[in-house]
PDB file of C-alpha atoms in Angstrom:
ATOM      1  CA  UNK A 123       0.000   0.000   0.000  1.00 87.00           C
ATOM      2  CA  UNK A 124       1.210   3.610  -0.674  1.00 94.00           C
ATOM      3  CA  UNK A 125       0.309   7.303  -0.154  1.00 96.00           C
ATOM      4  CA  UNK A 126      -1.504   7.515  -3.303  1.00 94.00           C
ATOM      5  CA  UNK A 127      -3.626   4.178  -2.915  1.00 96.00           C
ATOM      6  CA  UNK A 128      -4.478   5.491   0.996  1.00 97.00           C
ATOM      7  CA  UNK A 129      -5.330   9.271  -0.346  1.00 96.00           C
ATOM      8  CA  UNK A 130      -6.177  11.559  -2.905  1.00 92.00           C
ATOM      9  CA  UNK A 131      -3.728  14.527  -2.506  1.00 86.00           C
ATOM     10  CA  UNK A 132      -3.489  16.388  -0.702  1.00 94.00           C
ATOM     11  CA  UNK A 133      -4.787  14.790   2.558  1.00 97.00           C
ATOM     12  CA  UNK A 134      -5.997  16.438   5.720  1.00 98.00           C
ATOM     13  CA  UNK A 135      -5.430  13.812   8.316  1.00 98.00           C
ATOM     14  CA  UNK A 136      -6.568  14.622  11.707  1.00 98.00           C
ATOM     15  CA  UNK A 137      -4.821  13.374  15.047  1.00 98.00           C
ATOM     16  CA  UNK A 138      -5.964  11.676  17.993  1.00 98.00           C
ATOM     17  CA  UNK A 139      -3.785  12.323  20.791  1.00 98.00           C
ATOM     18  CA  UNK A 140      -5.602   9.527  23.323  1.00 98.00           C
ATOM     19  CA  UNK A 141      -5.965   9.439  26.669  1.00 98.00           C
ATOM     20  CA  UNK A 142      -2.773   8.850  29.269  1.00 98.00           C
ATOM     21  CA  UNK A 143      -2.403   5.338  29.187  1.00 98.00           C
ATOM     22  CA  UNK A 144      -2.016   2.590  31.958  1.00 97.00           C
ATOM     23  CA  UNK A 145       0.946   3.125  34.487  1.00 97.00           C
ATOM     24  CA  UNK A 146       1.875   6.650  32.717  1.00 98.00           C
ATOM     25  CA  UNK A 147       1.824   9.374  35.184  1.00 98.00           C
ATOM     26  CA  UNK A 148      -1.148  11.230  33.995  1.00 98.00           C
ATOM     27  CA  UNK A 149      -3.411   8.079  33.501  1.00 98.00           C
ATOM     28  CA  UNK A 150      -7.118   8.711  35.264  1.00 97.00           C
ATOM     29  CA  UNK A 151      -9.521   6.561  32.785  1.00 98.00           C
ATOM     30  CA  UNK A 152     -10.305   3.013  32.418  1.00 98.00           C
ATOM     31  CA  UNK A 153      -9.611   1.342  29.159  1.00 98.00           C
ATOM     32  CA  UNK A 154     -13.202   1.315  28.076  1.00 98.00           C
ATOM     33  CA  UNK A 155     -13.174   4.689  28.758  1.00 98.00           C
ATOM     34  CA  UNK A 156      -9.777   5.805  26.927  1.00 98.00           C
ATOM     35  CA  UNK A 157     -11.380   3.407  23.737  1.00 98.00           C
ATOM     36  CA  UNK A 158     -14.994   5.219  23.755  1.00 98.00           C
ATOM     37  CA  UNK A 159     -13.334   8.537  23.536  1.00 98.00           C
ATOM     38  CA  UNK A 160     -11.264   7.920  21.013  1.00 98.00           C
ATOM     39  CA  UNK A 161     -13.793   6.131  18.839  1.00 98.00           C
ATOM     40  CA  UNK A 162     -15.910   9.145  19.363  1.00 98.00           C
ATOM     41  CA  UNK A 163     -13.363  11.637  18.314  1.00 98.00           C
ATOM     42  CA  UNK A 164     -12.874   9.298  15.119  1.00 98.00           C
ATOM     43  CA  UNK A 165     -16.537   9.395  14.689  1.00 98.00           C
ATOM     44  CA  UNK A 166     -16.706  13.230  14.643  1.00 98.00           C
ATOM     45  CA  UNK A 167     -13.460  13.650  12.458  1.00 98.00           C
ATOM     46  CA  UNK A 168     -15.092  10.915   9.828  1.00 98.00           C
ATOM     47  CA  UNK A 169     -19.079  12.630  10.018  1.00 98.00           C
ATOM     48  CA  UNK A 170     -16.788  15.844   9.082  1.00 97.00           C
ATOM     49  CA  UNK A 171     -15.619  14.306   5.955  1.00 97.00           C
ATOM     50  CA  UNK A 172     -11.760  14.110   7.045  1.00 98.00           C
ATOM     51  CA  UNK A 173      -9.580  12.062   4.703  1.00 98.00           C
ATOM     52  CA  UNK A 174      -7.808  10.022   7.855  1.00 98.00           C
ATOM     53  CA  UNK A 175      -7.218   9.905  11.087  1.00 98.00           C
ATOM     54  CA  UNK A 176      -3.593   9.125  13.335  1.00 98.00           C
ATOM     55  CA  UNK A 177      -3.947   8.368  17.201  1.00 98.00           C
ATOM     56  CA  UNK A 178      -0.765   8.701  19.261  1.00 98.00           C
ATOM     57  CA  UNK A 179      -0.171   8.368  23.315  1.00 98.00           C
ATOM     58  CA  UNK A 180       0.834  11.817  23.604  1.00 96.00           C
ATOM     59  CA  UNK A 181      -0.459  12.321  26.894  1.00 98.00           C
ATOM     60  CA  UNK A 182       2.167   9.931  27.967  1.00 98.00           C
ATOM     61  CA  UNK A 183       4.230  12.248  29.114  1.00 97.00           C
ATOM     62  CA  UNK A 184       7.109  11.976  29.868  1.00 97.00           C
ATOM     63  CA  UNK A 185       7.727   9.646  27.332  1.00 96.00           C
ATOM     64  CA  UNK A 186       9.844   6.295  27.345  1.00 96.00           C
ATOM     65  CA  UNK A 187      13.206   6.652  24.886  1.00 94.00           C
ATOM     66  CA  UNK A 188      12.538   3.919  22.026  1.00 92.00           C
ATOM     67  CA  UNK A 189       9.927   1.514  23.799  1.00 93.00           C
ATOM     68  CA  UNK A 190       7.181   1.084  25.958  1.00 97.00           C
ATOM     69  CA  UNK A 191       5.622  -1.520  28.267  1.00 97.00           C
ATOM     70  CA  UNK A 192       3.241  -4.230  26.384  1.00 98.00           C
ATOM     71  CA  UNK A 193       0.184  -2.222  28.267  1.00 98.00           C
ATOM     72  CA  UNK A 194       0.493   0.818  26.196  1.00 98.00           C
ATOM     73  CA  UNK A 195       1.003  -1.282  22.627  1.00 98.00           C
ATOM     74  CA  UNK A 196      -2.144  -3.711  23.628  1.00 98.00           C
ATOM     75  CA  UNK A 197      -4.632  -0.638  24.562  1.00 98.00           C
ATOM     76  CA  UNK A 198      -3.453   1.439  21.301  1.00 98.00           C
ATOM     77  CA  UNK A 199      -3.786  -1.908  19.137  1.00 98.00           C
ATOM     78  CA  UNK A 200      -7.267  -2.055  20.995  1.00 98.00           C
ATOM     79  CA  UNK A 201      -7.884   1.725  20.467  1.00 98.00           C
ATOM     80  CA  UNK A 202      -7.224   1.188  16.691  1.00 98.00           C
ATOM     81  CA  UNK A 203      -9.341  -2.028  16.601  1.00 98.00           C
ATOM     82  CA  UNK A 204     -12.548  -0.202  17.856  1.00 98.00           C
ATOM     83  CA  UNK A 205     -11.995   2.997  15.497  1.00 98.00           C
ATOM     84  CA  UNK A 206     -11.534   0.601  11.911  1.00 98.00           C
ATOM     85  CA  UNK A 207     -14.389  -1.228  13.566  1.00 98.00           C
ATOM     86  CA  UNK A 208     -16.209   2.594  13.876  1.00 98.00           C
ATOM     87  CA  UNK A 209     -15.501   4.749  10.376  1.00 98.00           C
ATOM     88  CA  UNK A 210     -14.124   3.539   7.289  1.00 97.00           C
ATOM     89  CA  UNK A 211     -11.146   6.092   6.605  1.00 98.00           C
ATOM     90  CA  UNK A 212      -8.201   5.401   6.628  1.00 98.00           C
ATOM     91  CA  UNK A 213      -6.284   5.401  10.513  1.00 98.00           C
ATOM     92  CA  UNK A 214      -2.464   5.348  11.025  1.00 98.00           C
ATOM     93  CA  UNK A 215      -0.424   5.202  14.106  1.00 98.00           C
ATOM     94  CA  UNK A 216       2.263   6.939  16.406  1.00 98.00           C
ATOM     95  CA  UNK A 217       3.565   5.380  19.696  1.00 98.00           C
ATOM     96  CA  UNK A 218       5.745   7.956  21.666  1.00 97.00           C
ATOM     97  CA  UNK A 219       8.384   8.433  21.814  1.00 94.00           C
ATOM     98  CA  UNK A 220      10.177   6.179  18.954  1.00 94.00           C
ATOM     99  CA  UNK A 221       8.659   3.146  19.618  1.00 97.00           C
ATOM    100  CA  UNK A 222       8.127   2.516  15.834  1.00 97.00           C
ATOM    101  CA  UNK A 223       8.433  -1.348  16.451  1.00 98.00           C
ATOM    102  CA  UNK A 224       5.769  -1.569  19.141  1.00 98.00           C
ATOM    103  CA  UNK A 225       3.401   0.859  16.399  1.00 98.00           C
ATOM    104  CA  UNK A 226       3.831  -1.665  13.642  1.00 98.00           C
ATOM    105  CA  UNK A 227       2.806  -4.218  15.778  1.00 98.00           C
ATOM    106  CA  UNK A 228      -0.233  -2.597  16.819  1.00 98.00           C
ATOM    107  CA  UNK A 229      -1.359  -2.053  13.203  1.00 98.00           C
ATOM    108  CA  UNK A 230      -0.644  -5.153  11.723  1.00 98.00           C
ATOM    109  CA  UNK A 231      -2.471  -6.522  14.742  1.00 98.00           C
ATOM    110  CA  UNK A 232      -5.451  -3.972  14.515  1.00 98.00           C
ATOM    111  CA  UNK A 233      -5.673  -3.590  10.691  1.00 98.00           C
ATOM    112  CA  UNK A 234      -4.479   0.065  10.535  1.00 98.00           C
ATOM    113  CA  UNK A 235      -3.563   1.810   7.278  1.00 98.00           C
ATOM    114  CA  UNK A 236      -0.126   3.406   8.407  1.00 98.00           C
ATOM    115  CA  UNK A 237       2.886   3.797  10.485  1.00 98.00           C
ATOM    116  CA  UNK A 238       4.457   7.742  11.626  1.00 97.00           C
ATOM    117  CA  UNK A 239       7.521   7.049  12.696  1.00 97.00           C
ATOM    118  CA  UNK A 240      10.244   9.196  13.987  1.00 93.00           C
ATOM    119  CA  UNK A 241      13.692   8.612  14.158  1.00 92.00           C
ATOM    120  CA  UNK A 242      13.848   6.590  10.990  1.00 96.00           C
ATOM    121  CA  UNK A 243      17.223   8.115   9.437  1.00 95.00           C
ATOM    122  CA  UNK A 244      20.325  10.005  11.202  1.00 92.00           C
ATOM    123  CA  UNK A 245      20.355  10.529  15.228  1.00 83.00           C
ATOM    124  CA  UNK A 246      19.212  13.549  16.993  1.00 80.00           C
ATOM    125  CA  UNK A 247      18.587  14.273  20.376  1.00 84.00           C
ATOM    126  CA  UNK A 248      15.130  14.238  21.609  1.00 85.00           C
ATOM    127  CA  UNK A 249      13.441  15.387  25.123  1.00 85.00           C
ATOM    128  CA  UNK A 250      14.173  12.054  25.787  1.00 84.00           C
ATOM    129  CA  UNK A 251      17.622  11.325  25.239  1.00 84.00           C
ATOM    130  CA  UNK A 252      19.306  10.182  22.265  1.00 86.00           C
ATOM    131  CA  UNK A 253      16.967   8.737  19.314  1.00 86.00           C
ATOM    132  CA  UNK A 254      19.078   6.408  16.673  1.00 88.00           C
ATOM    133  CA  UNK A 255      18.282   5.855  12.854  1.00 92.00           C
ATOM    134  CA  UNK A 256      16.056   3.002  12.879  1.00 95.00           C
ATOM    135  CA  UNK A 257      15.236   2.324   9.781  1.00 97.00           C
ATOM    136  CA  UNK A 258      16.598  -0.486   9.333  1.00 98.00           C
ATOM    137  CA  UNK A 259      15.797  -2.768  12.518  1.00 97.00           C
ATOM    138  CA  UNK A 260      11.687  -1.316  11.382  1.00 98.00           C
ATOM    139  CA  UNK A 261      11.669  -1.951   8.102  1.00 98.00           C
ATOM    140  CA  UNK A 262      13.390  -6.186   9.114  1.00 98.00           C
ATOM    141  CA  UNK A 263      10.654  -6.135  11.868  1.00 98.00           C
ATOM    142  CA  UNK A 264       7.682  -5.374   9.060  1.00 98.00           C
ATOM    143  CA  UNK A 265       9.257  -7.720   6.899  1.00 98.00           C
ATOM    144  CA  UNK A 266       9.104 -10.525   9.535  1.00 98.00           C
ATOM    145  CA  UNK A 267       5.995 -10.133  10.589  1.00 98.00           C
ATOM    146  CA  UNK A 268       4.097  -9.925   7.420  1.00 98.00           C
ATOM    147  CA  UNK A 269       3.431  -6.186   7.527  1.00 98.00           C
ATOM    148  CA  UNK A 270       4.751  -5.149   4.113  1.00 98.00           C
ATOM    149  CA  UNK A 271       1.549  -3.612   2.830  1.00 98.00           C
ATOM    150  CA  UNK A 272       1.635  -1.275   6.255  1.00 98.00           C
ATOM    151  CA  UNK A 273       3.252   2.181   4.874  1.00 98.00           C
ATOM    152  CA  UNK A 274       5.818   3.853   7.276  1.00 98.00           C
ATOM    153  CA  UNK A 275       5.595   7.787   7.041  1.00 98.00           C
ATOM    154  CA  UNK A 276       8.756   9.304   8.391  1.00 97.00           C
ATOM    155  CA  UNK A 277       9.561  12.241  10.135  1.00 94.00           C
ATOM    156  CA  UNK A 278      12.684  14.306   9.304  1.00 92.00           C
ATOM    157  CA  UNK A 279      14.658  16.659  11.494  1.00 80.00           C
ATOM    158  CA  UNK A 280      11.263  16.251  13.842  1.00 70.00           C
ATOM    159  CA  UNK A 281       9.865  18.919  16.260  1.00 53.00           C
ATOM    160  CA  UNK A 282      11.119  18.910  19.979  1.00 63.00           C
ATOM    161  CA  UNK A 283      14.385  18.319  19.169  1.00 67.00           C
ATOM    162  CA  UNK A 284      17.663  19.580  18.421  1.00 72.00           C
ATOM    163  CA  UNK A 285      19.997  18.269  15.310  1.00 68.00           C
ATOM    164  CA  UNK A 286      23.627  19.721  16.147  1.00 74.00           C
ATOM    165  CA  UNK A 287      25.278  16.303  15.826  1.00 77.00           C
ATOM    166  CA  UNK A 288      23.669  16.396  11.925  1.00 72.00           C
ATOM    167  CA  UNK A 289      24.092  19.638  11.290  1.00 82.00           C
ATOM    168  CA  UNK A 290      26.533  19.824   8.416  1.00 83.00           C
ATOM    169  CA  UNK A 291      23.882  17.309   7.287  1.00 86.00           C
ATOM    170  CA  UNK A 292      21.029  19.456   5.255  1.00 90.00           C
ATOM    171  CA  UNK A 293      17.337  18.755   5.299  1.00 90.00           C
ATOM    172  CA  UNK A 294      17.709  17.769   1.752  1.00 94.00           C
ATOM    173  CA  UNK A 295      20.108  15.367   2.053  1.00 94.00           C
ATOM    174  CA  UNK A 296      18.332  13.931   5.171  1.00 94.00           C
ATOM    175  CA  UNK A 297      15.269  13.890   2.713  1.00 96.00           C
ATOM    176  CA  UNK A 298      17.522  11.739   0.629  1.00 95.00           C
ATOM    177  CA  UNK A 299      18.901   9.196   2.800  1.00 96.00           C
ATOM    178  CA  UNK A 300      15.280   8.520   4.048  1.00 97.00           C
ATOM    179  CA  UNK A 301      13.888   7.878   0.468  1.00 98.00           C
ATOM    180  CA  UNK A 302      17.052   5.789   0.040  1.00 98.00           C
ATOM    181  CA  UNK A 303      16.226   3.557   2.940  1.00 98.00           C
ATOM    182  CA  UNK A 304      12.691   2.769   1.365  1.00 98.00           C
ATOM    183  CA  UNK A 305      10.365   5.683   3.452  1.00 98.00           C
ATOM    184  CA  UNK A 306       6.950   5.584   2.344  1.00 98.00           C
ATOM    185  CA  UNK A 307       6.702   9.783   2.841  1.00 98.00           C
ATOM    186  CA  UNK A 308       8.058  11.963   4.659  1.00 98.00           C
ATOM    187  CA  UNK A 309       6.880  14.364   7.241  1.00 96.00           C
ATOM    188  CA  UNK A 310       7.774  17.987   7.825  1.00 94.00           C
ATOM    189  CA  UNK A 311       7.285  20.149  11.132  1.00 88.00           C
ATOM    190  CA  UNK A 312       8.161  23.190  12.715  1.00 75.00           C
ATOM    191  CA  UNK A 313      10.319  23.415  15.687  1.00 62.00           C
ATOM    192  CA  UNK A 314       7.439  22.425  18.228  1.00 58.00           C
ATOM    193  CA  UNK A 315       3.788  21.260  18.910  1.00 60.00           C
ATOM    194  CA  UNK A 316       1.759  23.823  16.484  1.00 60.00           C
ATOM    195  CA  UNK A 317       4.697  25.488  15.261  1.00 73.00           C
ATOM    196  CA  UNK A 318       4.476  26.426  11.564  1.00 85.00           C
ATOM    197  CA  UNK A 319       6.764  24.278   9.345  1.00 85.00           C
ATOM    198  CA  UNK A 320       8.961  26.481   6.673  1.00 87.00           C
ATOM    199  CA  UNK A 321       7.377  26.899   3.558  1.00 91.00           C
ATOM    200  CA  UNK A 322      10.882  27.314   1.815  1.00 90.00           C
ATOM    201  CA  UNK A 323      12.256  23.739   3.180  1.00 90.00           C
ATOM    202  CA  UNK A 324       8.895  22.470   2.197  1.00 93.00           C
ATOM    203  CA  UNK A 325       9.563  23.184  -1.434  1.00 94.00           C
ATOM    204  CA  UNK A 326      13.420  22.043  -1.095  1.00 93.00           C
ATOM    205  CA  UNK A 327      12.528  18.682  -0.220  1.00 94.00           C
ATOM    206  CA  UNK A 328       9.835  18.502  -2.678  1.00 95.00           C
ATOM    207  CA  UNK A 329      11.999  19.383  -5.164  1.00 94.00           C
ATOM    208  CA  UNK A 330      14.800  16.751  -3.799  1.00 94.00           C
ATOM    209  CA  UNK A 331      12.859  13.520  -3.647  1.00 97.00           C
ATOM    210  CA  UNK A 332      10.125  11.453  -5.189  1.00 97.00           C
ATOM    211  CA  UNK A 333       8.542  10.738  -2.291  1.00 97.00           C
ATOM    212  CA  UNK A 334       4.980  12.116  -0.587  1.00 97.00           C
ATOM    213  CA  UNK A 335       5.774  15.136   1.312  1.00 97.00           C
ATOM    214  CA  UNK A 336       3.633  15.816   4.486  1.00 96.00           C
ATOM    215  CA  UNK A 337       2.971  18.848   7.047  1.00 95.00           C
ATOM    216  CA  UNK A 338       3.075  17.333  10.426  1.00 92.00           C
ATOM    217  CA  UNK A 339       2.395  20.749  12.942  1.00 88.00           C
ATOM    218  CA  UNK A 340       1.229  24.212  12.807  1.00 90.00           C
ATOM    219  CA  UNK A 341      -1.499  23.983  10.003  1.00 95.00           C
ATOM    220  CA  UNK A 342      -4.438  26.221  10.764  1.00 95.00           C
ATOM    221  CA  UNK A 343      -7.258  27.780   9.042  1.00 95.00           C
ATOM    222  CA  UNK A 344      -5.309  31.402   7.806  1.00 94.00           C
ATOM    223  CA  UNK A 345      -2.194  29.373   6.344  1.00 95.00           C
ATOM    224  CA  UNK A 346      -3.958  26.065   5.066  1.00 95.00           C
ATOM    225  CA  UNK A 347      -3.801  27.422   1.575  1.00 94.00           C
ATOM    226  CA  UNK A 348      -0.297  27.989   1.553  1.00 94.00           C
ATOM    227  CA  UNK A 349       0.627  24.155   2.909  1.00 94.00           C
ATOM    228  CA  UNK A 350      -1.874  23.004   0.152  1.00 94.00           C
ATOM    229  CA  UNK A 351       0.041  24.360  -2.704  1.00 92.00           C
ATOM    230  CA  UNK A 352       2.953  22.135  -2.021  1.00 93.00           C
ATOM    231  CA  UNK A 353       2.298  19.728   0.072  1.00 95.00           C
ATOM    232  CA  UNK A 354       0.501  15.667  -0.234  1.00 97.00           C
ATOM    233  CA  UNK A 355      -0.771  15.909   3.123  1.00 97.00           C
ATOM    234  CA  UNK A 356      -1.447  17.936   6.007  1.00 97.00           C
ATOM    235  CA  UNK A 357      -1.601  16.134   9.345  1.00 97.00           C
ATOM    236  CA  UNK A 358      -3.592  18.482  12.162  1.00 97.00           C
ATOM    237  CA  UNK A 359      -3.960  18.343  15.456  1.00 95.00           C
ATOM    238  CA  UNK A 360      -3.656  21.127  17.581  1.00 94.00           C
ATOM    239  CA  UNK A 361      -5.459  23.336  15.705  1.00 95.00           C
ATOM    240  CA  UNK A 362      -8.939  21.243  15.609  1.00 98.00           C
ATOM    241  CA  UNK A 363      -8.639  20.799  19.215  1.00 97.00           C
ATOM    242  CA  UNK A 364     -11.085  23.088  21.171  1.00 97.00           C
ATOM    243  CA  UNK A 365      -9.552  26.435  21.976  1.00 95.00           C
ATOM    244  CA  UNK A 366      -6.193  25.295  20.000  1.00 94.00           C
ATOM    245  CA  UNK A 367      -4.439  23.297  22.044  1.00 94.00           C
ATOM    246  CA  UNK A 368      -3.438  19.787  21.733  1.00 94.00           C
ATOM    247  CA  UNK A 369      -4.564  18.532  24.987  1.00 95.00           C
ATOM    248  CA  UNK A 370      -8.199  19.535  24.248  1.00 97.00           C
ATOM    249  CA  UNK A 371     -10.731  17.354  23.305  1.00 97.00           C
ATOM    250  CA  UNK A 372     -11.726  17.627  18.869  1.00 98.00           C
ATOM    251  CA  UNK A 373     -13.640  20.536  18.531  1.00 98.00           C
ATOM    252  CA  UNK A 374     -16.560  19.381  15.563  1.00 97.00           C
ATOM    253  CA  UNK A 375     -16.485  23.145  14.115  1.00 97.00           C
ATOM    254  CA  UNK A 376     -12.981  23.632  13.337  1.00 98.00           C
ATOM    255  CA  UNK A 377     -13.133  20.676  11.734  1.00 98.00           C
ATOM    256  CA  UNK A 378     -15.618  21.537   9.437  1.00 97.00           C
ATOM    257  CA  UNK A 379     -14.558  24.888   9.184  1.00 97.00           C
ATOM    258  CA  UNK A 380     -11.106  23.862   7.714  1.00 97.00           C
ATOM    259  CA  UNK A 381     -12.965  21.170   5.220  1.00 97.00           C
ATOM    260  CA  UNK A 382     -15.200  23.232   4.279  1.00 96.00           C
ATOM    261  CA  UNK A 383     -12.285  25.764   3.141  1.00 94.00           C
ATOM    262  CA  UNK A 384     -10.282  22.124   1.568  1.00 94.00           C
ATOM    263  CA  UNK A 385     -12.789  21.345  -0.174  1.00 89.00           C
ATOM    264  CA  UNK A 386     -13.680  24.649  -2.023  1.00 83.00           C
ATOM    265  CA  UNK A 387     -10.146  24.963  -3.880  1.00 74.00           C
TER     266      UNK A 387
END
């Protein structure tokens, strides 16, 4: 499966940030719970006519460097389950922070459409520590466990972290060495959480590689247009959260708002 047999560019994808899961410090709901709102969210993103959906732990905080416990990859696999179950759009996956293994796992296991991972080419140093290049040790892992047709979307030079130990290395070249170790896109963002990603680097790595090219933070309603122009897919979150701000529950009438605006061009 690719980009282009998931979507019809360009995408707006819309994220799920579920609830703190089991044994993480800001975990209050029961699994049912976490599921049902989650599924709901999906619901309203899908009866808004959203092109696909991603859910990721990020209230998980502080996250785990490259791993986490077989609690938080069984709930998100059930998570995932219940929303394919729920809507029929496409649904991808993030587990933070890095745990790219523990995501294909879940989505092979709940029939999910795609992998974001982070980390997948050069080092860089995260909130959490260190994060190697994994692309290699992922890409084995999907192979072994029958997960070919699961796309991995990559992140390069990702938000919340800083890239001085690959910094004679450009964002081009980066771009590169991901499409050379078989990335399935690649995702842009800007330096944080619902930070604007640089139009101008947007266009360089276009214009470097063959691969899908994706927004992944800082889209909103007054600069949608511009991201549209050059991009295959815009993946949202804080901005159709209520008020904003990621840690909000989906707010219904951004989301139409901003699809109502996609879908007049």
């Amino acid at each position: 499966m690719t980009f282009s047999t998931l979507f019809t560019s360009p995408a707006i994808i819309g994220m799920i940030h579920v609830d703190a899961l089991a044994g993480t410090p800001l975990h209050q709901y029961s699994p049912q719970e976490i599921i049902d709102r989650a599924v709901t969210e999906a619901e309203l993103y899908a009866s808004c006519g959203i092109h696909g959906i991603a859910i990721e732990n990020m209230h998980d905080i502080p996250y785990l460097n490259g791993t986490v416990g077989p609690e938080i990859t069984a709930l998100m696999t059930a998570i995932g389950r219940e929303i394919k179950r729920a809507v029929n759009i496409p649904c991808g996956i993030q587990i933070l922070a890095g745990a790219n293994r523990e995501a294909m796992a879940a989505a092979l296991a709940a029939g999910l459409d795609f992998v974001r991972a982070e980390g997948f080419v050069f080092a860089h140093v995260a909130d959490e520590g260190i994060i190697e290049s994994n692309a290699g040790d992922l890409l084995r892992y999907r192979k072994q466990i029958g997960a070919e047709h699961i796309p991995v979307f990559t992140d390069i030079k990702k938000k919340h972290s800083a890239h001085a130990i690959t910094a004679d290395v450009s964002l081009e070249e980066t771009a590169h060495a991901a499409e050379f170790f078989l990335s399935d896109g690649l995702i842009i963002t800007g330096v944080a959480t619902g930070q604007e990603a640089d139009l101008s680097e947007i266009q360089r790595v276009k214009n470097a590689v063959s691969l899908p090219v994706m927004v992944g933070s800082g889209v909103n309603l007054q600069n949608v247009d511009r991201y549209l122009q050059l991009c295959d897919g815009l993946i949202i979150g804080s901005w159709f959260k209520q008020n904003g701000h990621w840690m909000n529950p989906v707010d219904g009438e951004r989301v139409k708002q901003m699809m109502e605006k996609v879908m007049k061009r």
